[in-house]
């Protein structure tokens, strides 16, 4: 009798659906309910004239001993090309509102030397200007996002810059561009009117900025087939006032830019260390991505009310970690180490941006090289790929993929002291190659997790991809030392009709599901 009951119990257990048998967290993907496409420019980058972000990090000049192509470092450009960087924003940031494009054209030896008053007060010799920037994006294979100067510039200066870049005929500006070595027009994909106009871009009120934008946008003329998306400078953090004003019928607004940085302590005067931080700052950093989600929700709610036909994009064109500067560095250069924490922070941002793919069709991590949450850190002639670089690389299949609803049932809570956040985070999409991709983060610094995967009511047969994790929260890749944070191959197979993914503590996993 006992044996019979045991056998019946076993039969009953094997008959249970995979979901019912899964006591732990379960990822449920609805592959039959495709959502909006995740625009590849959500994986955009930002390169500002700031510290060694451009000079030294990317640009060494054509006469340098460091191998370069027309002044751009071959090693760095090669790594960015491998990363499939889709878009680069330039020349700032705060720097954009003090940048005068005419100072960056013509023979480099004759360009004026200015003071970079935004960042460290160092000399700016204008060696990198419009032609050099377009050479860079063309070498990387990326689109160009040019940020115009509203702060110290004018409608005329921005209009003429656009004409210089895009004019096809024989206007004086088109001829000047040709004399400077570029016959065919540059392709300008995006153009912004000012940056952070609420702060370093002029301390404006949204209404005043909106009036300025109206005037400037009237004169931003280009050939129709080379018309950039025109971006209005928006707000920051949980603010919605800028989105509110700019989405109420301001002519010419194609998209509104929004910025938010993640500071472990939330305090600008003591942000928190990039390495050697306590677990309380790990969770405080990663947990803030829930605020990014809230910022987008609130602003998208405003847009949905004011722009129901969804013409206006909401672009997160500056985001990332901002820590106390590296000891001994120029504080105006925003140099910081990059650790496993940054890789998880990046992945969590991607999940949020994917969830809002309908409006968020661009984001730009700050910044590309040597500044803040960088992809690459350089010395004079060497480079290191940061954990953030590897996170971006893992997620490349999500560029232009079709988002799919993905929810985690029984998501464990991760808690440190009084701070809580969901332990696991997931995103899913159908890639351009037809495969079903899943991105996962286990934010818990100490506990591994096992996650059952369901697609609809069925179970995939296998998962294959790459895992990013390391032995410590602040593991990093340093020059001259073996890298601590590098992707590892990952594979899992279904057993008894159930696919379980084992996520180590503090990890990012991207897999393609099979079967
Ligand atoms: O990315 C550094 C700076 O942060 C940018 O120049 C500015 O827009 C923001 O405040």
Short mmCIF file of C-alpha atoms and ligand atoms in Angstrom, two decimals:
data_model
loop_
_atom_site.label_atom_id
_atom_site.label_comp_id
_atom_site.label_asym_id
_atom_site.label_seq_id
_atom_site.Cartn_x
_atom_site.Cartn_y
_atom_site.Cartn_z
CA UNK A 1 0.00 0.00 0.00
CA UNK A 2 2.78 2.32 1.03
CA UNK A 3 4.61 1.55 -2.23
CA UNK A 4 1.44 2.20 -4.22
CA UNK A 5 0.92 5.56 -2.53
CA UNK A 6 4.54 6.41 -3.18
CA UNK A 7 4.17 5.50 -6.85
CA UNK A 8 0.92 7.51 -7.13
CA UNK A 9 2.62 10.47 -5.52
CA UNK A 10 5.53 10.23 -7.94
CA UNK A 11 3.12 10.03 -10.90
CA UNK A 12 1.18 13.02 -9.59
CA UNK A 13 4.39 15.00 -9.17
CA UNK A 14 5.59 14.30 -12.69
CA UNK A 15 2.15 15.27 -14.01
CA UNK A 16 2.26 18.70 -12.36
CA UNK A 17 2.97 21.55 -14.72
CA UNK A 18 6.55 22.82 -14.57
CA UNK A 19 5.25 26.03 -12.95
CA UNK A 20 3.42 24.22 -10.19
CA UNK A 21 6.51 22.18 -9.37
CA UNK A 22 8.71 25.24 -9.24
CA UNK A 23 8.68 26.43 -5.68
CA UNK A 24 11.25 29.11 -6.35
CA UNK A 25 11.29 32.08 -8.72
CA UNK A 26 9.92 31.52 -12.21
CA UNK A 27 10.51 33.70 -15.24
CA UNK A 28 7.45 33.78 -17.48
CA UNK A 29 7.93 35.08 -21.02
CA UNK A 30 4.99 35.79 -23.30
CA UNK A 31 6.52 35.17 -26.68
CA UNK A 32 3.13 35.53 -28.42
CA UNK A 33 2.69 39.14 -27.22
CA UNK A 34 5.46 41.11 -28.96
CA UNK A 35 5.92 44.67 -27.74
CA UNK A 36 7.78 47.60 -29.30
CA UNK A 37 11.21 47.29 -30.87
CA UNK A 38 14.13 48.11 -28.57
CA UNK A 39 15.87 50.79 -30.62
CA UNK A 40 19.57 50.05 -30.97
CA UNK A 41 20.32 53.62 -29.89
CA UNK A 42 19.24 52.71 -26.38
CA UNK A 43 22.82 51.39 -26.32
CA UNK A 44 24.22 54.83 -27.29
CA UNK A 45 27.32 56.41 -25.80
CA UNK A 46 28.41 59.89 -24.78
CA UNK A 47 31.85 61.43 -25.45
CA UNK A 48 32.46 64.91 -24.05
CA UNK A 49 35.46 67.21 -24.09
CA UNK A 50 36.10 66.32 -20.46
CA UNK A 51 39.32 65.11 -18.86
CA UNK A 52 40.92 62.36 -20.93
CA UNK A 53 37.57 61.26 -22.37
CA UNK A 54 38.46 62.48 -25.83
CA UNK A 55 42.03 63.76 -25.73
CA UNK A 56 44.25 60.79 -24.88
CA UNK A 57 41.38 58.32 -24.41
CA UNK A 58 40.29 58.43 -28.04
CA UNK A 59 42.29 61.10 -29.83
CA UNK A 60 46.08 60.99 -29.86
CA UNK A 61 46.61 62.95 -33.05
CA UNK A 62 47.95 61.68 -36.37
CA UNK A 63 51.61 62.17 -35.35
CA UNK A 64 51.36 60.07 -32.20
CA UNK A 65 53.42 56.90 -31.71
CA UNK A 66 50.22 55.27 -30.46
CA UNK A 67 48.79 53.43 -33.48
CA UNK A 68 46.00 55.58 -34.86
CA UNK A 69 43.90 56.24 -37.93
CA UNK A 70 43.90 59.96 -38.69
CA UNK A 71 44.44 60.69 -34.99
CA UNK A 72 41.93 58.25 -33.48
CA UNK A 73 43.41 55.40 -31.43
CA UNK A 74 43.15 52.13 -33.28
CA UNK A 75 42.86 50.00 -30.13
CA UNK A 76 40.02 52.03 -28.62
CA UNK A 77 38.13 52.44 -31.89
CA UNK A 78 38.50 48.69 -32.55
CA UNK A 79 37.06 47.84 -29.12
CA UNK A 80 34.13 50.23 -29.68
CA UNK A 81 33.46 48.74 -33.08
CA UNK A 82 33.39 45.26 -31.49
CA UNK A 83 30.89 46.63 -29.01
CA UNK A 84 28.57 47.63 -31.86
CA UNK A 85 28.27 51.17 -30.47
CA UNK A 86 25.26 52.45 -32.42
CA UNK A 87 25.43 56.16 -31.59
CA UNK A 88 27.83 58.74 -30.14
CA UNK A 89 26.76 62.03 -28.56
CA UNK A 90 29.27 64.91 -28.77
CA UNK A 91 30.71 67.49 -27.81
CA UNK A 92 28.95 67.66 -24.40
CA UNK A 93 27.33 67.85 -21.84
CA UNK A 94 28.06 71.11 -20.13
CA UNK A 95 30.90 71.65 -22.61
CA UNK A 96 28.40 71.85 -25.48
CA UNK A 97 26.98 75.14 -24.21
CA UNK A 98 30.41 76.77 -24.43
CA UNK A 99 31.47 75.18 -27.70
CA UNK A 100 31.72 77.25 -30.85
CA UNK A 101 31.94 75.00 -33.88
CA UNK A 102 33.87 77.43 -36.08
CA UNK A 103 36.81 77.13 -33.66
CA UNK A 104 37.06 73.42 -34.48
CA UNK A 105 37.38 73.51 -38.26
CA UNK A 106 40.25 74.26 -40.63
CA UNK A 107 43.96 73.53 -40.09
CA UNK A 108 44.43 72.29 -36.55
CA UNK A 109 47.52 74.41 -36.00
CA UNK A 110 45.41 77.53 -36.49
CA UNK A 111 42.55 76.63 -34.22
CA UNK A 112 42.21 78.78 -31.09
CA UNK A 113 43.17 77.43 -27.70
CA UNK A 114 40.43 78.02 -25.17
CA UNK A 115 39.97 77.19 -21.51
CA UNK A 116 37.65 74.29 -20.73
CA UNK A 117 35.89 76.13 -17.94
CA UNK A 118 33.36 73.34 -17.44
CA UNK A 119 35.92 70.64 -16.75
CA UNK A 120 39.14 71.30 -14.88
CA UNK A 121 40.02 74.66 -16.45
CA UNK A 122 42.48 72.92 -18.78
CA UNK A 123 43.45 74.14 -22.26
CA UNK A 124 41.13 73.07 -25.07
CA UNK A 125 43.04 73.26 -28.33
CA UNK A 126 40.07 72.35 -30.51
CA UNK A 127 42.05 69.56 -32.21
CA UNK A 128 38.87 67.52 -32.26
CA UNK A 129 36.18 69.38 -34.14
CA UNK A 130 33.35 68.58 -36.51
CA UNK A 131 35.39 66.76 -39.17
CA UNK A 132 37.30 64.72 -36.61
CA UNK A 133 34.08 63.75 -34.81
CA UNK A 134 32.44 62.49 -37.98
CA UNK A 135 35.60 60.58 -38.84
CA UNK A 136 35.33 58.90 -35.43
CA UNK A 137 31.69 57.85 -35.80
CA UNK A 138 32.34 56.65 -39.32
CA UNK A 139 35.30 54.58 -38.09
CA UNK A 140 33.17 53.09 -35.30
CA UNK A 141 30.17 52.56 -37.58
CA UNK A 142 27.91 54.63 -35.33
CA UNK A 143 25.31 57.34 -35.87
CA UNK A 144 26.10 60.95 -34.95
CA UNK A 145 24.37 62.96 -32.23
CA UNK A 146 25.58 66.57 -32.24
CA UNK A 147 24.67 68.75 -29.27
CA UNK A 148 24.22 72.43 -30.17
CA UNK A 149 25.18 75.41 -28.06
CA UNK A 150 22.23 77.34 -26.70
CA UNK A 151 23.94 78.63 -23.55
CA UNK A 152 26.57 80.89 -25.11
CA UNK A 153 25.56 80.35 -28.72
CA UNK A 154 22.72 81.58 -30.85
CA UNK A 155 20.08 80.49 -33.34
CA UNK A 156 22.35 81.72 -36.11
CA UNK A 157 25.35 79.72 -34.89
CA UNK A 158 23.35 76.49 -34.63
CA UNK A 159 21.61 77.05 -37.98
CA UNK A 160 24.95 77.66 -39.68
CA UNK A 161 26.54 74.61 -38.07
CA UNK A 162 23.74 72.45 -39.45
CA UNK A 163 24.12 74.07 -42.85
CA UNK A 164 27.89 73.49 -42.76
CA UNK A 165 27.37 69.81 -41.97
CA UNK A 166 24.48 69.05 -44.32
CA UNK A 167 24.41 71.52 -47.24
CA UNK A 168 24.69 69.95 -50.69
CA UNK A 169 24.82 72.95 -53.02
CA UNK A 170 27.36 75.69 -53.46
CA UNK A 171 26.63 77.88 -50.47
CA UNK A 172 29.68 79.43 -48.85
CA UNK A 173 29.37 77.10 -45.88
CA UNK A 174 29.16 74.01 -48.11
CA UNK A 175 32.24 75.24 -49.98
CA UNK A 176 34.04 75.86 -46.72
CA UNK A 177 33.31 72.27 -45.65
CA UNK A 178 34.71 71.06 -48.96
CA UNK A 179 37.84 73.17 -48.57
CA UNK A 180 38.25 71.57 -45.16
CA UNK A 181 38.32 68.14 -46.77
CA UNK A 182 34.74 66.90 -46.84
CA UNK A 183 32.95 66.87 -50.14
CA UNK A 184 29.73 65.07 -49.36
CA UNK A 185 27.61 66.26 -46.44
CA UNK A 186 27.91 64.62 -43.05
CA UNK A 187 24.95 62.55 -41.93
CA UNK A 188 23.60 64.17 -38.77
CA UNK A 189 21.17 61.76 -37.16
CA UNK A 190 20.34 63.80 -34.05
CA UNK A 191 20.78 67.44 -33.06
CA UNK A 192 20.06 68.84 -29.60
CA UNK A 193 19.34 72.44 -28.68
CA UNK A 194 21.37 72.97 -25.51
CA UNK A 195 22.14 70.63 -22.64
CA UNK A 196 20.84 70.64 -19.07
CA UNK A 197 19.43 74.08 -19.65
CA UNK A 198 18.10 73.96 -16.07
CA UNK A 199 21.73 73.98 -14.84
CA UNK A 200 25.12 74.29 -16.54
CA UNK A 201 23.35 75.08 -19.83
CA UNK A 202 22.02 78.43 -18.60
CA UNK A 203 19.99 77.99 -15.38
CA UNK A 204 16.76 78.50 -17.28
CA UNK A 205 13.18 77.86 -16.35
CA UNK A 206 11.33 75.41 -18.61
CA UNK A 207 9.07 78.15 -20.02
CA UNK A 208 12.03 80.38 -20.92
CA UNK A 209 13.86 77.43 -22.50
CA UNK A 210 10.74 76.46 -24.46
CA UNK A 211 10.56 79.96 -25.94
CA UNK A 212 14.24 79.85 -26.85
CA UNK A 213 13.75 76.42 -28.41
CA UNK A 214 10.81 77.67 -30.50
CA UNK A 215 12.98 80.42 -31.93
CA UNK A 216 16.03 78.24 -32.63
CA UNK A 217 14.09 75.29 -34.07
CA UNK A 218 12.52 77.62 -36.65
CA UNK A 219 15.93 78.08 -38.25
CA UNK A 220 17.32 74.52 -38.06
CA UNK A 221 17.04 73.76 -41.76
CA UNK A 222 18.60 70.86 -43.65
CA UNK A 223 17.89 68.90 -46.83
CA UNK A 224 14.82 66.76 -46.09
CA UNK A 225 16.70 63.46 -46.44
CA UNK A 226 19.36 64.56 -43.94
CA UNK A 227 17.08 65.97 -41.29
CA UNK A 228 18.20 65.12 -37.78
CA UNK A 229 15.84 64.24 -35.00
CA UNK A 230 15.66 67.52 -33.06
CA UNK A 231 16.05 67.08 -29.32
CA UNK A 232 14.91 69.56 -26.69
CA UNK A 233 16.85 69.68 -23.44
CA UNK A 234 14.59 68.35 -20.69
CA UNK A 235 14.70 67.77 -16.97
CA UNK A 236 16.43 65.54 -14.48
CA UNK A 237 15.51 62.97 -11.86
CA UNK A 238 11.85 62.75 -10.91
CA UNK A 239 11.06 66.17 -12.44
CA UNK A 240 8.27 66.29 -14.99
CA UNK A 241 7.96 70.07 -15.39
CA UNK A 242 10.25 70.20 -18.43
CA UNK A 243 8.43 67.37 -20.17
CA UNK A 244 5.11 69.04 -19.34
CA UNK A 245 6.07 72.37 -20.92
CA UNK A 246 7.95 70.92 -23.91
CA UNK A 247 5.19 68.51 -24.90
CA UNK A 248 2.44 71.13 -25.01
CA UNK A 249 2.63 71.98 -28.68
CA UNK A 250 6.16 73.45 -28.86
CA UNK A 251 6.84 73.24 -32.60
CA UNK A 252 9.85 71.20 -33.65
CA UNK A 253 10.27 68.99 -30.58
CA UNK A 254 10.94 65.47 -31.85
CA UNK A 255 12.27 64.24 -28.52
CA UNK A 256 12.98 65.42 -25.00
CA UNK A 257 16.23 64.54 -23.29
CA UNK A 258 16.36 63.60 -19.63
CA UNK A 259 19.33 62.97 -17.33
CA UNK A 260 19.84 61.06 -14.10
CA UNK A 261 23.01 59.82 -12.44
CA UNK A 262 23.34 57.19 -9.74
CA UNK A 263 25.27 58.27 -6.65
CA UNK A 264 25.53 55.55 -3.98
CA UNK A 265 24.81 57.99 -1.14
CA UNK A 266 22.62 60.32 -3.17
CA UNK A 267 24.80 63.22 -1.93
CA UNK A 268 26.81 65.31 -4.41
CA UNK A 269 29.40 66.36 -1.80
CA UNK A 270 30.14 62.76 -0.74
CA UNK A 271 28.89 60.42 -3.44
CA UNK A 272 30.53 57.20 -2.27
CA UNK A 273 33.67 55.33 -3.29
CA UNK A 274 34.05 53.46 -6.57
CA UNK A 275 35.88 50.58 -4.85
CA UNK A 276 36.07 49.27 -1.29
CA UNK A 277 32.45 50.16 -0.58
CA UNK A 278 30.14 48.39 1.91
CA UNK A 279 27.20 46.20 0.87
CA UNK A 280 24.87 49.01 1.95
CA UNK A 281 26.29 51.11 -0.94
CA UNK A 282 26.04 48.18 -3.33
CA UNK A 283 22.30 47.86 -2.75
CA UNK A 284 21.83 51.65 -2.54
CA UNK A 285 23.41 51.95 -5.99
CA UNK A 286 21.59 49.08 -7.70
CA UNK A 287 18.30 49.82 -5.95
CA UNK A 288 18.23 53.33 -7.43
CA UNK A 289 17.44 51.90 -10.85
CA UNK A 290 13.87 51.55 -9.56
CA UNK A 291 13.89 55.35 -9.42
CA UNK A 292 14.97 55.50 -13.07
CA UNK A 293 11.90 53.42 -13.84
CA UNK A 294 9.76 55.83 -11.83
CA UNK A 295 11.29 58.85 -13.61
CA UNK A 296 10.39 57.36 -16.98
CA UNK A 297 6.90 56.33 -15.86
CA UNK A 298 6.07 59.83 -14.61
CA UNK A 299 7.41 61.56 -17.70
CA UNK A 300 5.81 59.08 -20.08
CA UNK A 301 2.49 59.63 -18.29
CA UNK A 302 2.84 63.35 -19.08
CA UNK A 303 3.72 62.58 -22.69
CA UNK A 304 0.82 60.15 -23.05
CA UNK A 305 -1.52 62.94 -21.94
CA UNK A 306 0.00 65.73 -24.06
CA UNK A 307 1.14 63.66 -27.03
CA UNK A 308 -1.23 60.69 -27.33
CA UNK A 309 -0.12 59.94 -30.89
CA UNK A 310 3.35 59.23 -29.47
CA UNK A 311 5.34 61.45 -31.78
CA UNK A 312 7.71 62.72 -29.08
CA UNK A 313 10.51 60.49 -27.86
CA UNK A 314 11.84 60.44 -24.31
CA UNK A 315 15.61 60.06 -24.49
CA UNK A 316 17.73 59.26 -21.47
CA UNK A 317 20.83 60.81 -22.98
CA UNK A 318 22.96 60.85 -19.82
CA UNK A 319 22.95 58.12 -17.20
CA UNK A 320 25.37 56.07 -15.16
CA UNK A 321 27.27 55.86 -11.89
CA UNK A 322 28.98 58.91 -10.44
CA UNK A 323 31.38 58.20 -7.57
CA UNK A 324 33.94 60.23 -5.61
CA UNK A 325 36.86 60.95 -7.95
CA UNK A 326 39.79 58.55 -8.08
CA UNK A 327 42.22 59.72 -5.33
CA UNK A 328 45.03 61.76 -6.85
CA UNK A 329 43.13 62.54 -10.06
CA UNK A 330 41.96 65.99 -11.18
CA UNK A 331 38.44 66.17 -9.66
CA UNK A 332 37.30 68.02 -12.78
CA UNK A 333 38.17 64.98 -14.91
CA UNK A 334 35.57 62.68 -13.31
CA UNK A 335 37.89 59.67 -13.25
CA UNK A 336 36.52 56.65 -11.42
CA UNK A 337 37.15 52.91 -11.24
CA UNK A 338 34.66 50.59 -12.81
CA UNK A 339 33.67 47.37 -11.06
CA UNK A 340 31.25 44.47 -11.17
CA UNK A 341 28.72 46.81 -9.50
CA UNK A 342 28.79 48.99 -12.63
CA UNK A 343 28.12 46.00 -14.85
CA UNK A 344 25.00 45.14 -12.85
CA UNK A 345 23.96 48.80 -12.78
CA UNK A 346 24.20 48.97 -16.57
CA UNK A 347 22.21 45.76 -17.05
CA UNK A 348 19.46 46.97 -14.70
CA UNK A 349 19.24 50.23 -16.69
CA UNK A 350 18.88 48.21 -19.92
CA UNK A 351 15.97 46.26 -18.41
CA UNK A 352 14.19 49.50 -17.53
CA UNK A 353 14.84 51.07 -20.94
CA UNK A 354 13.55 47.92 -22.67
CA UNK A 355 10.38 48.07 -20.58
CA UNK A 356 9.78 51.60 -21.91
CA UNK A 357 10.89 50.92 -25.49
CA UNK A 358 7.80 52.69 -26.86
CA UNK A 359 9.14 56.15 -25.89
CA UNK A 360 12.73 55.53 -24.85
CA UNK A 361 14.37 55.14 -28.22
CA UNK A 362 17.75 56.47 -27.18
CA UNK A 363 19.96 56.49 -24.14
CA UNK A 364 23.59 57.50 -23.73
CA UNK A 365 25.75 56.15 -20.96
CA UNK A 366 28.08 58.72 -19.43
CA UNK A 367 30.67 58.37 -20.70
CA UNK A 368 32.43 56.30 -23.36
CA UNK A 369 36.12 56.42 -22.33
CA UNK A 370 37.92 57.40 -19.09
CA UNK A 371 35.04 59.46 -17.66
CA UNK A 372 32.44 58.32 -15.10
CA UNK A 373 30.95 54.88 -15.97
CA UNK A 374 33.30 54.25 -18.87
CA UNK A 375 33.48 51.32 -21.26
CA UNK A 376 37.23 51.68 -21.60
CA UNK A 377 40.01 53.04 -19.40
CA UNK A 378 43.26 54.00 -21.05
CA UNK A 379 46.78 54.91 -20.15
CA UNK A 380 48.97 56.53 -22.78
CA UNK A 381 49.19 53.46 -25.02
CA UNK A 382 47.20 50.72 -23.33
CA UNK A 383 43.60 50.05 -22.56
CA UNK A 384 41.45 47.98 -20.29
CA UNK A 385 37.88 46.86 -20.99
CA UNK A 386 35.74 47.59 -17.95
CA UNK A 387 32.96 45.43 -16.48
CA UNK A 388 30.53 47.95 -18.01
CA UNK A 389 32.02 47.23 -21.46
CA UNK A 390 31.29 43.54 -20.96
CA UNK A 391 27.73 44.23 -19.82
CA UNK A 392 27.12 46.27 -22.98
CA UNK A 393 28.66 43.48 -25.07
CA UNK A 394 26.44 40.81 -23.51
CA UNK A 395 23.32 42.81 -24.39
CA UNK A 396 24.14 43.51 -28.06
CA UNK A 397 21.50 40.96 -29.24
CA UNK A 398 18.89 43.31 -27.77
CA UNK A 399 19.73 46.07 -30.26
CA UNK A 400 16.69 46.38 -32.55
CA UNK A 401 15.13 43.29 -30.97
CA UNK A 402 11.39 43.08 -30.35
CA UNK A 403 10.60 43.34 -26.65
CA UNK A 404 8.53 40.60 -25.02
CA UNK A 405 6.65 40.73 -21.71
CA UNK A 406 8.74 39.00 -19.03
CA UNK A 407 7.78 38.70 -15.36
CA UNK A 408 9.36 36.94 -12.43
CA UNK A 409 6.95 35.08 -10.16
CA UNK A 410 8.10 34.59 -6.56
CA UNK A 411 10.90 37.10 -6.99
CA UNK A 412 13.04 36.98 -3.81
CA UNK A 413 13.51 40.22 -1.91
CA UNK A 414 17.10 41.36 -1.45
CA UNK A 415 17.53 43.37 1.72
CA UNK A 416 20.44 45.10 3.43
CA UNK A 417 19.49 46.92 6.63
CA UNK A 418 16.25 48.70 5.82
CA UNK A 419 16.90 48.93 2.07
CA UNK A 420 15.11 46.42 -0.14
CA UNK A 421 14.99 45.68 -3.84
CA UNK A 422 13.84 42.78 -6.01
CA UNK A 423 16.60 40.16 -5.96
CA UNK A 424 16.18 39.24 -9.61
CA UNK A 425 15.50 41.33 -12.69
CA UNK A 426 14.71 40.10 -16.19
CA UNK A 427 14.14 41.27 -19.73
CA UNK A 428 13.26 39.30 -22.86
CA UNK A 429 13.16 40.01 -26.57
CA UNK A 430 13.06 38.35 -29.97
CA UNK A 431 16.37 39.22 -31.62
CA UNK A 432 16.78 40.21 -35.24
CA UNK A 433 18.21 36.71 -35.77
CA UNK A 434 14.87 35.22 -34.64
CA UNK A 435 16.23 33.87 -31.35
CA UNK A 436 14.55 34.46 -28.02
CA UNK A 437 16.97 36.31 -25.73
CA UNK A 438 16.75 36.72 -21.98
CA UNK A 439 18.78 39.10 -19.81
CA UNK A 440 18.95 38.44 -16.07
CA UNK A 441 20.49 40.11 -13.06
CA UNK A 442 20.93 38.59 -9.62
CA UNK A 443 21.48 41.71 -7.51
CA UNK A 444 21.99 39.79 -4.27
CA UNK A 445 25.63 40.24 -3.28
CA UNK A 446 25.72 36.94 -1.34
CA UNK A 447 23.01 34.52 -2.39
CA UNK A 448 22.89 32.57 -5.65
CA UNK A 449 19.47 32.03 -7.21
CA UNK A 450 17.77 29.32 -9.23
CA UNK A 451 15.21 30.47 -11.72
CA UNK A 452 12.81 28.30 -13.68
CA UNK A 453 12.05 29.58 -17.19
CA UNK A 454 8.70 29.28 -18.91
CA UNK A 455 7.76 30.51 -22.34
CA UNK A 456 3.99 30.72 -22.22
CA UNK A 457 3.04 27.46 -20.54
CA UNK A 458 5.94 25.45 -21.95
CA UNK A 459 9.57 25.03 -21.09
CA UNK A 460 12.51 25.75 -23.37
CA UNK A 461 14.92 22.86 -23.86
CA UNK A 462 18.15 24.74 -23.32
CA UNK A 463 19.79 28.10 -22.76
CA UNK A 464 23.15 29.20 -24.06
CA UNK A 465 24.91 32.48 -23.53
CA UNK A 466 27.32 34.39 -21.34
CA UNK A 467 27.63 35.02 -17.63
CA UNK A 468 29.35 37.96 -15.95
CA UNK A 469 30.26 37.64 -12.29
CA UNK A 470 33.26 37.83 -10.00
CA UNK A 471 34.42 37.02 -6.49
CA UNK A 472 33.85 40.48 -5.02
CA UNK A 473 31.36 43.32 -5.36
CA UNK A 474 34.14 45.67 -6.39
CA UNK A 475 36.06 43.28 -8.65
CA UNK A 476 37.61 45.24 -11.51
CA UNK A 477 39.85 44.93 -14.52
CA UNK A 478 43.14 46.75 -14.03
CA UNK A 479 46.05 47.35 -16.34
CA UNK A 480 48.92 44.94 -15.79
CA UNK A 481 46.79 42.50 -13.77
CA UNK A 482 44.67 39.55 -14.92
CA UNK A 483 41.12 40.85 -15.46
CA UNK A 484 38.68 39.82 -12.73
CA UNK A 485 35.44 40.52 -14.58
CA UNK A 486 35.21 38.72 -17.92
CA UNK A 487 32.27 36.93 -19.54
CA UNK A 488 32.15 33.14 -19.21
CA UNK A 489 30.28 30.72 -21.45
CA UNK A 490 27.02 29.54 -19.89
CA UNK A 491 24.84 26.59 -20.81
CA UNK A 492 21.83 24.92 -19.19
CA UNK A 493 19.60 22.06 -20.36
CA UNK A 494 16.06 21.23 -19.34
CA UNK A 495 15.59 18.23 -17.05
CA UNK A 496 12.20 16.59 -16.52
CA UNK A 497 10.53 19.16 -18.69
CA UNK A 498 11.92 22.11 -16.77
CA UNK A 499 14.70 24.57 -17.54
CA UNK A 500 16.44 25.99 -14.50
CA UNK A 501 19.07 28.72 -14.67
CA UNK A 502 21.56 28.91 -11.83
CA UNK A 503 22.61 32.49 -11.23
CA UNK A 504 25.60 33.06 -8.96
CA UNK A 505 25.37 35.89 -6.45
CA UNK A 506 26.11 39.32 -8.05
CA UNK A 507 25.76 38.25 -11.64
CA UNK A 508 24.48 39.23 -15.08
CA UNK A 509 23.42 36.54 -17.54
CA UNK A 510 22.32 36.83 -21.15
CA UNK A 511 21.15 33.66 -22.88
CA UNK A 512 19.36 32.60 -26.02
CA UNK A 513 16.64 30.05 -25.29
CA UNK A 514 16.37 26.96 -27.47
CA UNK A 515 13.48 24.62 -28.14
O1 LIG B 1 28.63 63.76 -17.82
C1 LIG B 1 29.15 64.81 -17.06
C2 LIG B 1 28.21 66.00 -16.98
O2 LIG B 1 27.06 65.65 -16.27
C3 LIG B 1 27.67 66.54 -18.28
O3 LIG B 1 28.56 67.40 -18.89
C4 LIG B 1 26.45 67.28 -17.84
O4 LIG B 1 25.48 67.34 -18.84
C5 LIG B 1 25.99 66.49 -16.62
O5 LIG B 1 25.70 67.32 -15.56
#
